Backbone as JSON, one array per atom type, in Angstrom:
{
  "sequence": "MAPRSPSAAVLVLHGGYENGTEPPPPGLLNLPGTRMRPFVRALRRATRTPASGPGSGADVLVRQVRYAHRGWNGSRADALHDALAALDALGEETGGSEEGGGVPVVLLGHSMGARAALLAAGHPLVRG",
  "N": [[-1.28, -22.6, -16.8], [-0.71, -18.9, -16.74], [-0.46, -16.37, -15.01], [-3.36, -14.63, -13.55], [-3.84, -10.64, -14.77], [-4.45, -8.03, -12.29], [-6.84, -7.12, -11.24], [-7.34, -4.22, -10.17], [-5.88, -2.59, -7.11], [-5.4, -2.85, -4.05], [-3.45, -0.15, -1.73], [-2.0, -0.65, 1.47], [-1.82, 1.13, 4.27], [0.28, 2.03, 7.23], [0.08, 2.55, 11.09], [2.02, 4.99, 12.86], [4.53, 7.08, 14.0], [4.44, 10.39, 15.91], [7.03, 11.97, 15.43], [10.15, 10.47, 14.53], [12.61, 10.0, 13.45], [14.41, 7.2, 12.97], [14.85, 4.76, 11.38], [12.2, 1.53, 11.19], [12.19, -1.21, 12.74], [12.91, -4.57, 11.4], [10.79, -7.15, 10.13], [8.56, -8.4, 12.28], [9.31, -7.07, 14.89], [8.7, -4.17, 14.09], [5.8, -2.59, 14.94], [3.39, -1.1, 14.37], [3.49, -2.01, 11.21], [2.69, -5.17, 11.94], [0.65, -5.0, 12.84], [-1.12, -3.87, 10.62], [-1.13, -6.8, 9.64], [-3.14, -8.4, 9.75], [-5.32, -7.37, 8.1], [-4.2, -6.9, 5.84], [-3.93, -9.66, 5.54], [-7.12, -10.49, 4.86], [-8.06, -9.39, 3.51], [-6.99, -9.82, 0.85], [-7.55, -12.8, 0.94], [-10.57, -12.3, 0.67], [-10.66, -10.41, -1.46], [-10.22, -12.83, -3.78], [-10.2, -14.49, -6.97], [-12.45, -17.44, -6.79], [-12.59, -18.33, -9.87], [-10.11, -17.98, -9.97], [-7.87, -19.29, -8.0], [-5.04, -20.79, -6.61], [-2.07, -19.36, -7.05], [-2.3, -18.43, -10.11], [-2.96, -16.24, -9.66], [-4.05, -12.76, -8.23], [-7.19, -11.16, -8.06], [-7.8, -9.02, -7.22], [-4.38, -7.07, -6.64], [-2.85, -6.34, -4.08], [-0.7, -4.73, -1.6], [1.64, -3.56, 0.64], [2.89, -0.34, 2.65], [6.22, -0.14, 3.03], [8.29, 2.14, 4.94], [10.72, 4.72, 5.39], [11.22, 6.18, 7.9], [10.42, 6.1, 10.78], [8.44, 7.86, 11.94], [6.2, 10.79, 10.98], [7.35, 13.77, 11.19], [7.07, 16.39, 10.99], [7.37, 18.96, 9.01], [8.93, 17.13, 6.51], [7.04, 15.24, 6.19], [7.7, 11.99, 5.87], [6.59, 9.98, 5.26], [4.16, 10.49, 3.25], [5.5, 10.61, 0.98], [7.0, 8.04, 1.25], [4.51, 6.63, 0.6], [3.79, 7.51, -1.72], [5.73, 6.73, -3.92], [5.46, 4.17, -3.35], [2.72, 4.05, -4.5], [3.54, 5.39, -6.58], [5.95, 2.42, -7.78], [3.67, 0.66, -7.47], [2.53, 1.4, -10.29], [4.17, 1.03, -11.82], [4.6, -1.58, -12.29], [1.9, -2.53, -12.53], [1.78, -1.28, -15.06], [1.45, 1.09, -15.1], [1.32, 4.6, -15.14], [2.74, 7.92, -13.81], [1.07, 9.21, -15.42], [-1.18, 8.22, -14.95], [-3.25, 5.22, -16.6], [-2.88, 2.17, -15.29], [-3.77, 0.14, -12.84], [-6.64, 0.49, -11.02], [-6.39, 2.45, -7.77], [-6.92, 1.43, -4.07], [-6.9, 3.0, -1.28], [-5.35, 2.22, 1.84], [-5.67, 3.74, 4.9], [-3.87, 3.7, 8.66], [-4.18, 5.55, 11.69], [-1.31, 7.21, 11.48], [-0.5, 6.48, 8.15], [-3.16, 6.83, 7.95], [-3.43, 9.58, 7.1], [-1.29, 9.67, 5.76], [-2.47, 8.68, 3.24], [-4.72, 10.17, 2.77], [-3.6, 12.25, 2.18], [-1.96, 11.88, -0.17], [-4.05, 11.4, -2.13], [-4.99, 12.36, -4.84], [-2.93, 11.27, -6.48], [-2.22, 9.83, -9.48], [-3.32, 7.07, -9.68], [-5.04, 6.9, -7.76], [-8.32, 6.0, -6.66], [-9.21, 5.71, -4.42]],
  "CA": [[-1.53, -21.27, -17.15], [-0.59, -17.73, -17.23], [-1.17, -15.15, -13.7], [-4.38, -13.3, -14.0], [-3.68, -9.39, -14.48], [-5.03, -7.69, -11.22], [-7.65, -5.63, -12.11], [-6.89, -3.11, -9.09], [-4.87, -2.86, -6.71], [-5.18, -1.8, -2.1], [-2.52, 0.43, -0.53], [-2.15, -0.34, 2.96], [-0.49, 2.06, 4.86], [-0.1, 1.41, 8.65], [0.69, 3.94, 11.96], [3.57, 5.58, 13.15], [4.56, 8.71, 15.14], [4.72, 12.19, 15.16], [8.44, 11.84, 15.3], [11.27, 9.89, 14.38], [13.69, 9.36, 11.38], [15.08, 6.06, 12.98], [14.13, 3.57, 10.19], [11.21, 0.69, 12.03], [12.31, -1.8, 13.33], [12.44, -5.18, 10.89], [9.21, -7.92, 10.36], [7.37, -8.09, 13.2], [9.21, -5.95, 15.39], [7.5, -3.03, 13.16], [4.82, -3.63, 15.72], [2.56, -0.66, 13.8], [3.44, -2.34, 10.13], [2.6, -6.18, 12.18], [-1.06, -4.6, 14.21], [-1.86, -4.2, 9.44], [-1.07, -7.88, 8.92], [-4.76, -8.83, 9.59], [-5.95, -6.87, 6.88], [-3.67, -7.82, 4.17], [-4.21, -10.96, 4.94], [-8.23, -10.3, 4.56], [-8.07, -8.29, 2.3], [-6.11, -10.75, -0.07], [-9.0, -13.3, 1.03], [-11.68, -11.55, -0.01], [-10.17, -10.74, -3.01], [-8.94, -14.06, -5.13], [-11.58, -15.06, -6.51], [-12.26, -19.54, -7.07], [-11.73, -19.16, -10.8], [-8.86, -17.68, -10.09], [-6.91, -20.49, -7.7], [-3.8, -21.24, -5.98], [-1.05, -19.31, -7.75], [-3.14, -18.36, -10.69], [-2.63, -14.74, -9.31], [-5.54, -12.27, -7.3], [-7.63, -9.91, -9.0], [-7.03, -7.44, -6.72], [-3.38, -7.22, -5.92], [-2.5, -6.19, -1.54], [0.41, -4.36, -0.94], [1.89, -2.55, 2.16], [4.4, 0.21, 2.48], [7.64, 0.42, 4.65], [7.79, 3.12, 5.33], [11.96, 4.69, 5.38], [11.08, 6.7, 8.52], [9.07, 5.77, 12.04], [7.16, 9.34, 12.33], [6.05, 11.79, 10.14], [8.45, 13.95, 10.86], [6.45, 17.3, 10.18], [7.02, 19.09, 7.25], [9.3, 16.92, 5.7], [6.38, 14.63, 6.6], [8.14, 11.2, 5.29], [5.37, 9.12, 5.09], [3.3, 10.2, 2.66], [6.72, 10.26, 0.46], [6.73, 6.23, 0.97], [3.41, 6.26, 0.01], [3.41, 8.24, -2.86], [6.67, 5.93, -3.9], [4.92, 3.28, -3.76], [1.85, 4.04, -5.39], [4.58, 4.63, -8.53], [5.36, 0.73, -8.1], [2.43, -0.32, -8.14], [1.78, 2.28, -11.42], [4.87, 0.33, -13.38], [4.32, -3.43, -11.53], [0.47, -2.97, -13.39], [1.35, -0.86, -16.42], [0.29, 2.41, -15.86], [2.65, 5.67, -15.0], [2.61, 8.93, -13.27], [-0.04, 10.28, -16.46], [-2.46, 7.46, -15.58], [-3.18, 3.77, -16.62], [-2.99, 1.33, -14.62], [-4.59, -0.8, -12.71], [-7.45, 1.63, -9.63], [-5.89, 1.7, -6.61], [-8.02, 1.49, -3.12], [-6.0, 3.19, 0.41], [-6.44, 1.76, 3.14], [-4.67, 3.67, 5.96], [-4.27, 3.93, 9.88], [-2.78, 6.42, 12.09], [0.24, 8.18, 10.44], [-0.85, 6.0, 6.99], [-4.17, 7.37, 7.26], [-2.48, 10.47, 6.54], [-0.56, 9.88, 4.3], [-4.16, 7.95, 2.33], [-4.97, 11.25, 2.87], [-2.56, 13.19, 0.97], [-1.52, 11.11, -1.49], [-4.81, 10.99, -2.71], [-4.74, 13.15, -5.33], [-1.83, 10.34, -7.35], [-4.08, 9.91, -10.96], [-3.91, 5.93, -9.84], [-5.89, 6.69, -7.02], [-10.05, 6.13, -7.04], [-10.25, 5.39, -2.97]],
  "C": [[-1.33, -20.01, -16.57], [-0.83, -16.41, -15.34], [-1.45, -14.41, -14.43], [-2.88, -12.1, -13.8], [-4.71, -8.96, -13.39], [-6.22, -6.78, -12.66], [-8.18, -4.45, -11.16], [-6.12, -3.7, -7.91], [-5.39, -2.11, -4.73], [-3.39, -1.91, -1.93], [-2.5, -0.04, 0.84], [-0.92, 0.12, 3.85], [-0.49, 2.21, 6.67], [0.42, 3.12, 9.35], [2.35, 3.81, 11.78], [3.73, 6.7, 13.45], [4.84, 9.55, 14.71], [5.73, 11.74, 14.76], [9.47, 11.11, 15.38], [11.86, 9.54, 13.01], [14.8, 8.93, 11.43], [14.27, 5.54, 11.63], [13.26, 2.57, 11.05], [11.95, 0.01, 11.81], [11.78, -3.23, 11.95], [11.39, -6.25, 11.72], [8.67, -7.34, 12.1], [7.9, -7.75, 14.85], [8.48, -4.62, 14.96], [5.9, -3.27, 13.78], [3.15, -2.29, 14.62], [2.54, -0.94, 12.41], [2.27, -4.05, 10.69], [0.66, -6.27, 12.44], [-1.83, -4.66, 12.26], [-1.41, -5.75, 9.01], [-2.53, -8.04, 8.26], [-5.23, -8.46, 8.68], [-5.42, -6.91, 5.42], [-4.05, -8.99, 3.74], [-6.07, -11.47, 4.68], [-8.77, -10.18, 3.2], [-7.76, -9.11, 0.6], [-6.89, -12.3, -0.01], [-10.11, -12.74, 0.26], [-12.04, -10.99, -1.51], [-9.89, -11.23, -3.98], [-10.59, -15.0, -5.38], [-11.51, -16.5, -7.09], [-12.04, -19.99, -8.08], [-10.35, -19.39, -10.84], [-7.81, -18.82, -9.84], [-5.61, -20.58, -7.36], [-3.32, -20.95, -7.15], [-1.7, -19.18, -9.1], [-3.12, -16.53, -10.5], [-4.02, -14.11, -8.94], [-6.01, -11.76, -8.44], [-7.7, -8.91, -8.81], [-5.22, -7.66, -6.06], [-3.73, -5.83, -4.23], [-1.0, -5.74, -2.12], [0.78, -3.29, 0.04], [3.51, -1.76, 1.88], [4.68, 0.13, 3.27], [8.18, 1.36, 4.51], [9.8, 3.49, 5.24], [12.35, 4.87, 6.84], [10.08, 5.77, 9.93], [8.29, 6.81, 12.25], [7.55, 10.33, 10.87], [6.94, 12.67, 9.9], [8.2, 15.72, 10.4], [6.51, 17.6, 9.21], [7.96, 17.88, 6.39], [8.36, 16.01, 5.37], [6.68, 12.61, 5.19], [7.67, 10.28, 4.72], [4.43, 9.02, 4.49], [5.03, 10.42, 0.75], [6.85, 8.77, -0.3], [5.98, 6.39, 0.51], [3.44, 6.62, -1.49], [4.78, 7.17, -4.25], [6.41, 4.54, -3.72], [3.86, 3.08, -4.1], [2.91, 4.39, -7.17], [5.04, 3.74, -8.41], [5.11, 0.66, -8.27], [1.64, -0.11, -9.28], [2.7, 0.78, -12.33], [4.64, -0.8, -12.99], [3.02, -3.15, -12.48], [0.42, -2.02, -14.59], [1.13, -0.06, -16.84], [1.62, 3.6, -15.63], [1.46, 6.58, -14.19], [0.99, 9.3, -14.04], [-1.84, 9.47, -15.89], [-2.37, 5.17, -16.07], [-3.21, 3.28, -15.43], [-4.27, 0.41, -14.42], [-5.41, 0.35, -11.31], [-7.04, 1.28, -8.2], [-6.41, 2.43, -5.34], [-6.58, 1.89, -1.69], [-6.34, 3.2, 1.52], [-5.2, 2.18, 4.41], [-5.15, 3.26, 8.19], [-3.41, 4.84, 10.98], [-2.29, 7.55, 11.44], [-0.84, 7.5, 8.78], [-2.21, 6.75, 6.33], [-4.35, 8.94, 6.42], [-1.98, 11.28, 5.65], [-1.15, 9.41, 3.35], [-4.67, 9.37, 2.05], [-4.65, 12.53, 1.49], [-2.31, 13.07, 0.02], [-2.55, 10.67, -2.19], [-5.38, 10.97, -4.12], [-4.04, 12.9, -6.72], [-3.24, 9.33, -8.41], [-3.95, 7.97, -10.59], [-5.37, 5.73, -9.09], [-7.44, 6.48, -6.68], [-10.22, 6.15, -5.54], [-9.35, 5.09, -2.41]]
}
């Protein structure tokens, strides 16, 4: 059986720092990203339907942003650029484009990620 196409997506945006141009550490050493892992797991469990079963795809696609820099960095707004790039990638993955289409996306952000989510909310895929 082929994987089911998702009906929606959630993009999880973790926190960060006011300033920090260095890249975040990898894996579990990236504490703001690690802090959001329980949310990602809970979302994946809560949005998988019994009919989909293991390996057949989720009704809701859950993705987590990986920032290029640890901080917001003033007018550079690095986390916003990463959020918009992640939304564009989600659009490509689900058949959408900058003009729309694809699946509706909900943004879930904490701290710096919430700031990025608020500013990225105008993206055509974002519905909540």
